[in-house]
Amino acid sequence: MLTNEQREKLIARAIDAYHRAYAPYSDYSVGAAVLTKSGEVYDGVNVENAVYPLTLCAERVAIFKAVSEGEREFSALAVVTRNGGTPCGSCRQVMAEFARDMLVLVADLEGKVVGEYTVEDLLPDAFGNADLDEALP
Ligand code: THU
């Protein structure tokens, strides 16, 4: 469970990051912040490219930054857009890799929470490492 203060802080970090998004092609900025079980926060923004498919979403940037610093356990992720858009399918799959019970807060630029989910809500029965184990001979 997150305290109200932790939720507000996480959303504030995502809003702060939002302003650093690199989105010249879509003009749709996204900011994200992920809270680790150890209490650290890593933020991320969408990073677009002139070769459009190379774009990386804010949620994945935040999670990959955290993982590359040695983090593996997450308790919450906040994502902020101008209209409260929800995480894309690829980001949901990456979230499911690490934390199916993670809280996902979807908020707008005023910090108003417009959606609150677990990763399991967003991607039920996700493919995961257990499926690979079963497939092994
Ligand atoms: N985007 C994200 O950063 N996260 C999502 O979950 C949805 C989409 C970005 C990718 C692209 O830069 C822009 O939003 C429009 O699709």
PDB file of C-alpha atoms and ligand atoms in Angstrom:
ATOM      1  CA  MET A   1       0.000   0.000   0.000  1.00  0.00           C
ATOM      2  CA  LEU A   2       1.179   3.473  -0.876  1.00  0.00           C
ATOM      3  CA  THR A   3       0.569   6.449   1.379  1.00  0.00           C
ATOM      4  CA  ASN A   4      -1.137   9.496  -0.139  1.00  0.00           C
ATOM      5  CA  GLU A   5       2.164  11.323   0.197  1.00  0.00           C
ATOM      6  CA  GLN A   6       4.025   8.594  -1.755  1.00  0.00           C
ATOM      7  CA  ARG A   7       1.374   8.672  -4.490  1.00  0.00           C
ATOM      8  CA  GLU A   8       1.527  12.440  -4.795  1.00  0.00           C
ATOM      9  CA  LYS A   9       5.332  12.444  -4.847  1.00  0.00           C
ATOM     10  CA  LEU A  10       5.451   9.782  -7.550  1.00  0.00           C
ATOM     11  CA  ILE A  11       2.953  11.664  -9.726  1.00  0.00           C
ATOM     12  CA  ALA A  12       4.878  14.914  -9.168  1.00  0.00           C
ATOM     13  CA  ARG A  13       8.058  13.188 -10.407  1.00  0.00           C
ATOM     14  CA  ALA A  14       6.218  11.963 -13.524  1.00  0.00           C
ATOM     15  CA  ILE A  15       4.879  15.472 -14.205  1.00  0.00           C
ATOM     16  CA  ASP A  16       8.364  16.892 -13.760  1.00  0.00           C
ATOM     17  CA  ALA A  17       9.752  14.337 -16.225  1.00  0.00           C
ATOM     18  CA  TYR A  18       6.909  14.998 -18.688  1.00  0.00           C
ATOM     19  CA  HIS A  19       8.466  18.375 -19.465  1.00  0.00           C
ATOM     20  CA  ARG A  20      11.671  16.670 -20.617  1.00  0.00           C
ATOM     21  CA  ALA A  21       9.919  14.365 -23.118  1.00  0.00           C
ATOM     22  CA  TYR A  22      11.464  14.257 -26.583  1.00  0.00           C
ATOM     23  CA  ALA A  23       8.386  14.026 -28.797  1.00  0.00           C
ATOM     24  CA  PRO A  24       8.874  16.312 -31.820  1.00  0.00           C
ATOM     25  CA  TYR A  25       7.032  13.955 -34.202  1.00  0.00           C
ATOM     26  CA  SER A  26       3.854  13.065 -32.319  1.00  0.00           C
ATOM     27  CA  ASP A  27       3.809  16.150 -30.085  1.00  0.00           C
ATOM     28  CA  TYR A  28       2.459  13.783 -27.429  1.00  0.00           C
ATOM     29  CA  SER A  29       4.663  13.984 -24.365  1.00  0.00           C
ATOM     30  CA  VAL A  30       4.627  11.310 -21.688  1.00  0.00           C
ATOM     31  CA  GLY A  31       6.279  11.292 -18.268  1.00  0.00           C
ATOM     32  CA  ALA A  32       6.605   8.285 -15.991  1.00  0.00           C
ATOM     33  CA  ALA A  33       8.061   7.507 -12.593  1.00  0.00           C
ATOM     34  CA  VAL A  34       8.508   4.120 -10.982  1.00  0.00           C
ATOM     35  CA  LEU A  35       8.875   3.501  -7.251  1.00  0.00           C
ATOM     36  CA  THR A  36      11.086   0.599  -6.221  1.00  0.00           C
ATOM     37  CA  LYS A  37      10.429  -1.530  -3.154  1.00  0.00           C
ATOM     38  CA  SER A  38      13.669  -0.097  -1.761  1.00  0.00           C
ATOM     39  CA  GLY A  39      12.106   3.385  -1.916  1.00  0.00           C
ATOM     40  CA  GLU A  40      13.980   4.824  -4.894  1.00  0.00           C
ATOM     41  CA  VAL A  41      12.230   6.623  -7.739  1.00  0.00           C
ATOM     42  CA  TYR A  42      13.372   6.464 -11.371  1.00  0.00           C
ATOM     43  CA  ASP A  43      11.686   8.629 -13.959  1.00  0.00           C
ATOM     44  CA  GLY A  44      11.451   8.419 -17.730  1.00  0.00           C
ATOM     45  CA  VAL A  45      10.088  10.198 -20.781  1.00  0.00           C
ATOM     46  CA  ASN A  46       9.173   9.091 -24.271  1.00  0.00           C
ATOM     47  CA  VAL A  47      12.119   9.449 -26.635  1.00  0.00           C
ATOM     48  CA  GLU A  48      11.143   9.626 -30.299  1.00  0.00           C
ATOM     49  CA  ASN A  49      13.294   9.235 -33.387  1.00  0.00           C
ATOM     50  CA  ALA A  50      13.142  10.335 -37.023  1.00  0.00           C
ATOM     51  CA  VAL A  51      12.948   6.600 -37.689  1.00  0.00           C
ATOM     52  CA  TYR A  52       9.562   6.450 -35.987  1.00  0.00           C
ATOM     53  CA  PRO A  53       9.508   2.809 -34.786  1.00  0.00           C
ATOM     54  CA  LEU A  54      12.638   3.372 -32.724  1.00  0.00           C
ATOM     55  CA  THR A  55      10.617   5.475 -30.296  1.00  0.00           C
ATOM     56  CA  LEU A  56      10.723   4.317 -26.701  1.00  0.00           C
ATOM     57  CA  CYS A  57       7.842   4.962 -24.315  1.00  0.00           C
ATOM     58  CA  ALA A  58       8.256   6.811 -21.030  1.00  0.00           C
ATOM     59  CA  GLU A  59       7.230   3.834 -18.898  1.00  0.00           C
ATOM     60  CA  ARG A  60       9.850   1.569 -20.420  1.00  0.00           C
ATOM     61  CA  VAL A  61      12.557   4.219 -20.128  1.00  0.00           C
ATOM     62  CA  ALA A  62      11.782   4.562 -16.402  1.00  0.00           C
ATOM     63  CA  ILE A  63      11.752   0.790 -15.811  1.00  0.00           C
ATOM     64  CA  PHE A  64      14.899   0.176 -17.871  1.00  0.00           C
ATOM     65  CA  LYS A  65      16.749   2.951 -16.059  1.00  0.00           C
ATOM     66  CA  ALA A  66      15.816   1.321 -12.756  1.00  0.00           C
ATOM     67  CA  VAL A  67      16.732  -2.197 -13.863  1.00  0.00           C
ATOM     68  CA  SER A  68      20.059  -1.025 -15.229  1.00  0.00           C
ATOM     69  CA  GLU A  69      20.792   0.392 -11.781  1.00  0.00           C
ATOM     70  CA  GLY A  70      20.177  -3.034 -10.261  1.00  0.00           C
ATOM     71  CA  GLU A  71      16.524  -2.666  -9.251  1.00  0.00           C
ATOM     72  CA  ARG A  72      14.151  -5.594  -9.791  1.00  0.00           C
ATOM     73  CA  GLU A  73      11.249  -4.983  -7.444  1.00  0.00           C
ATOM     74  CA  PHE A  74       8.669  -2.284  -7.991  1.00  0.00           C
ATOM     75  CA  SER A  75       5.643  -1.187  -6.036  1.00  0.00           C
ATOM     76  CA  ALA A  76       4.106   1.579  -8.173  1.00  0.00           C
ATOM     77  CA  LEU A  77       4.405   3.428 -11.452  1.00  0.00           C
ATOM     78  CA  ALA A  78       2.833   6.766 -12.359  1.00  0.00           C
ATOM     79  CA  VAL A  79       2.314   7.830 -15.952  1.00  0.00           C
ATOM     80  CA  VAL A  80       1.315  11.337 -16.921  1.00  0.00           C
ATOM     81  CA  THR A  81      -0.050  12.707 -20.176  1.00  0.00           C
ATOM     82  CA  ARG A  82      -2.144  15.720 -21.130  1.00  0.00           C
ATOM     83  CA  ASN A  83      -5.254  13.560 -21.484  1.00  0.00           C
ATOM     84  CA  GLY A  84      -4.718  10.649 -19.111  1.00  0.00           C
ATOM     85  CA  GLY A  85      -3.723   8.075 -21.757  1.00  0.00           C
ATOM     86  CA  THR A  86      -3.104   4.543 -20.481  1.00  0.00           C
ATOM     87  CA  PRO A  87       0.127   2.534 -21.013  1.00  0.00           C
ATOM     88  CA  CYS A  88       0.566   0.812 -24.368  1.00  0.00           C
ATOM     89  CA  GLY A  89       0.652  -2.958 -24.756  1.00  0.00           C
ATOM     90  CA  SER A  90       4.434  -3.175 -25.003  1.00  0.00           C
ATOM     91  CA  CYS A  91       4.853  -1.259 -21.746  1.00  0.00           C
ATOM     92  CA  ARG A  92       2.278  -3.490 -20.061  1.00  0.00           C
ATOM     93  CA  GLN A  93       4.314  -6.543 -21.065  1.00  0.00           C
ATOM     94  CA  VAL A  94       7.526  -5.010 -19.685  1.00  0.00           C
ATOM     95  CA  MET A  95       5.742  -4.130 -16.427  1.00  0.00           C
ATOM     96  CA  ALA A  96       4.465  -7.729 -16.187  1.00  0.00           C
ATOM     97  CA  GLU A  97       8.032  -9.033 -16.448  1.00  0.00           C
ATOM     98  CA  PHE A  98       8.922  -7.450 -13.130  1.00  0.00           C
ATOM     99  CA  ALA A  99       5.798  -6.733 -11.096  1.00  0.00           C
ATOM    100  CA  ARG A 100       2.344  -8.092 -11.863  1.00  0.00           C
ATOM    101  CA  ASP A 101       1.012  -6.690  -8.604  1.00  0.00           C
ATOM    102  CA  MET A 102       2.493  -3.220  -9.170  1.00  0.00           C
ATOM    103  CA  LEU A 103       0.091  -0.285  -8.798  1.00  0.00           C
ATOM    104  CA  VAL A 104      -0.211   1.807 -11.968  1.00  0.00           C
ATOM    105  CA  LEU A 105      -1.475   5.356 -11.533  1.00  0.00           C
ATOM    106  CA  VAL A 106      -2.588   7.168 -14.686  1.00  0.00           C
ATOM    107  CA  ALA A 107      -2.757  10.911 -14.187  1.00  0.00           C
ATOM    108  CA  ASP A 108      -3.131  14.168 -16.064  1.00  0.00           C
ATOM    109  CA  LEU A 109      -0.930  17.243 -15.925  1.00  0.00           C
ATOM    110  CA  GLU A 110      -2.747  18.612 -12.899  1.00  0.00           C
ATOM    111  CA  GLY A 111      -1.885  15.425 -11.048  1.00  0.00           C
ATOM    112  CA  LYS A 112      -5.484  14.213 -11.105  1.00  0.00           C
ATOM    113  CA  VAL A 113      -5.573  10.412 -11.076  1.00  0.00           C
ATOM    114  CA  VAL A 114      -7.862   9.304 -13.898  1.00  0.00           C
ATOM    115  CA  GLY A 115      -7.113   5.585 -13.685  1.00  0.00           C
ATOM    116  CA  GLU A 116      -5.739   3.217 -11.089  1.00  0.00           C
ATOM    117  CA  TYR A 117      -4.858  -0.377 -11.922  1.00  0.00           C
ATOM    118  CA  THR A 118      -2.620  -3.280 -11.135  1.00  0.00           C
ATOM    119  CA  VAL A 119      -0.454  -4.651 -13.955  1.00  0.00           C
ATOM    120  CA  GLU A 120      -2.614  -7.773 -13.791  1.00  0.00           C
ATOM    121  CA  ASP A 121      -5.665  -5.572 -14.535  1.00  0.00           C
ATOM    122  CA  LEU A 122      -3.887  -4.041 -17.523  1.00  0.00           C
ATOM    123  CA  LEU A 123      -2.540  -7.305 -18.936  1.00  0.00           C
ATOM    124  CA  PRO A 124      -4.308 -10.356 -17.513  1.00  0.00           C
ATOM    125  CA  ASP A 125      -2.535 -13.714 -17.854  1.00  0.00           C
ATOM    126  CA  ALA A 126       0.567 -12.148 -19.370  1.00  0.00           C
ATOM    127  CA  PHE A 127       3.144 -14.371 -21.003  1.00  0.00           C
ATOM    128  CA  GLY A 128       6.070 -14.767 -18.625  1.00  0.00           C
ATOM    129  CA  ASN A 129       9.069 -16.781 -17.559  1.00  0.00           C
ATOM    130  CA  ALA A 130       6.853 -19.566 -16.188  1.00  0.00           C
ATOM    131  CA  ASP A 131       5.558 -20.149 -19.717  1.00  0.00           C
ATOM    132  CA  LEU A 132       9.122 -20.511 -20.985  1.00  0.00           C
ATOM    133  CA  ASP A 133       9.954 -22.995 -18.222  1.00  0.00           C
ATOM    134  CA  GLU A 134       6.998 -25.146 -19.230  1.00  0.00           C
ATOM    135  CA  ALA A 135       8.142 -25.092 -22.838  1.00  0.00           C
ATOM    136  CA  LEU A 136      11.606 -26.405 -21.977  1.00  0.00           C
ATOM    137  CA  PRO A 137      12.231 -30.110 -22.715  1.00  0.00           C
TER     138      PRO A 137
HETATM  139  N1  THU B   1       3.851   6.714 -25.537  1.00  0.00           N
HETATM  140  C1  THU B   1       4.422   6.501 -24.321  1.00  0.00           C
HETATM  141  O1  THU B   1       5.455   7.076 -23.987  1.00  0.00           O
HETATM  142  N2  THU B   1       3.813   5.619 -23.485  1.00  0.00           N
HETATM  143  C2  THU B   1       2.685   4.913 -23.780  1.00  0.00           C
HETATM  144  O2  THU B   1       2.311   4.030 -23.033  1.00  0.00           O
HETATM  145  C3  THU B   1       1.915   5.275 -24.981  1.00  0.00           C
HETATM  146  C4  THU B   1       2.655   6.056 -26.008  1.00  0.00           C
HETATM  147  C5  THU B   1       4.504   7.650 -26.449  1.00  0.00           C
HETATM  148  C6  THU B   1       5.136   7.010 -27.661  1.00  0.00           C
HETATM  149  C7  THU B   1       5.133   8.165 -28.633  1.00  0.00           C
HETATM  150  O3  THU B   1       6.294   8.946 -28.421  1.00  0.00           O
HETATM  151  C8  THU B   1       3.930   8.988 -28.253  1.00  0.00           C
HETATM  152  O4  THU B   1       3.564   8.575 -26.943  1.00  0.00           O
HETATM  153  C9  THU B   1       2.742   8.805 -29.183  1.00  0.00           C
HETATM  154  O5  THU B   1       2.453   7.465 -29.384  1.00  0.00           O
END
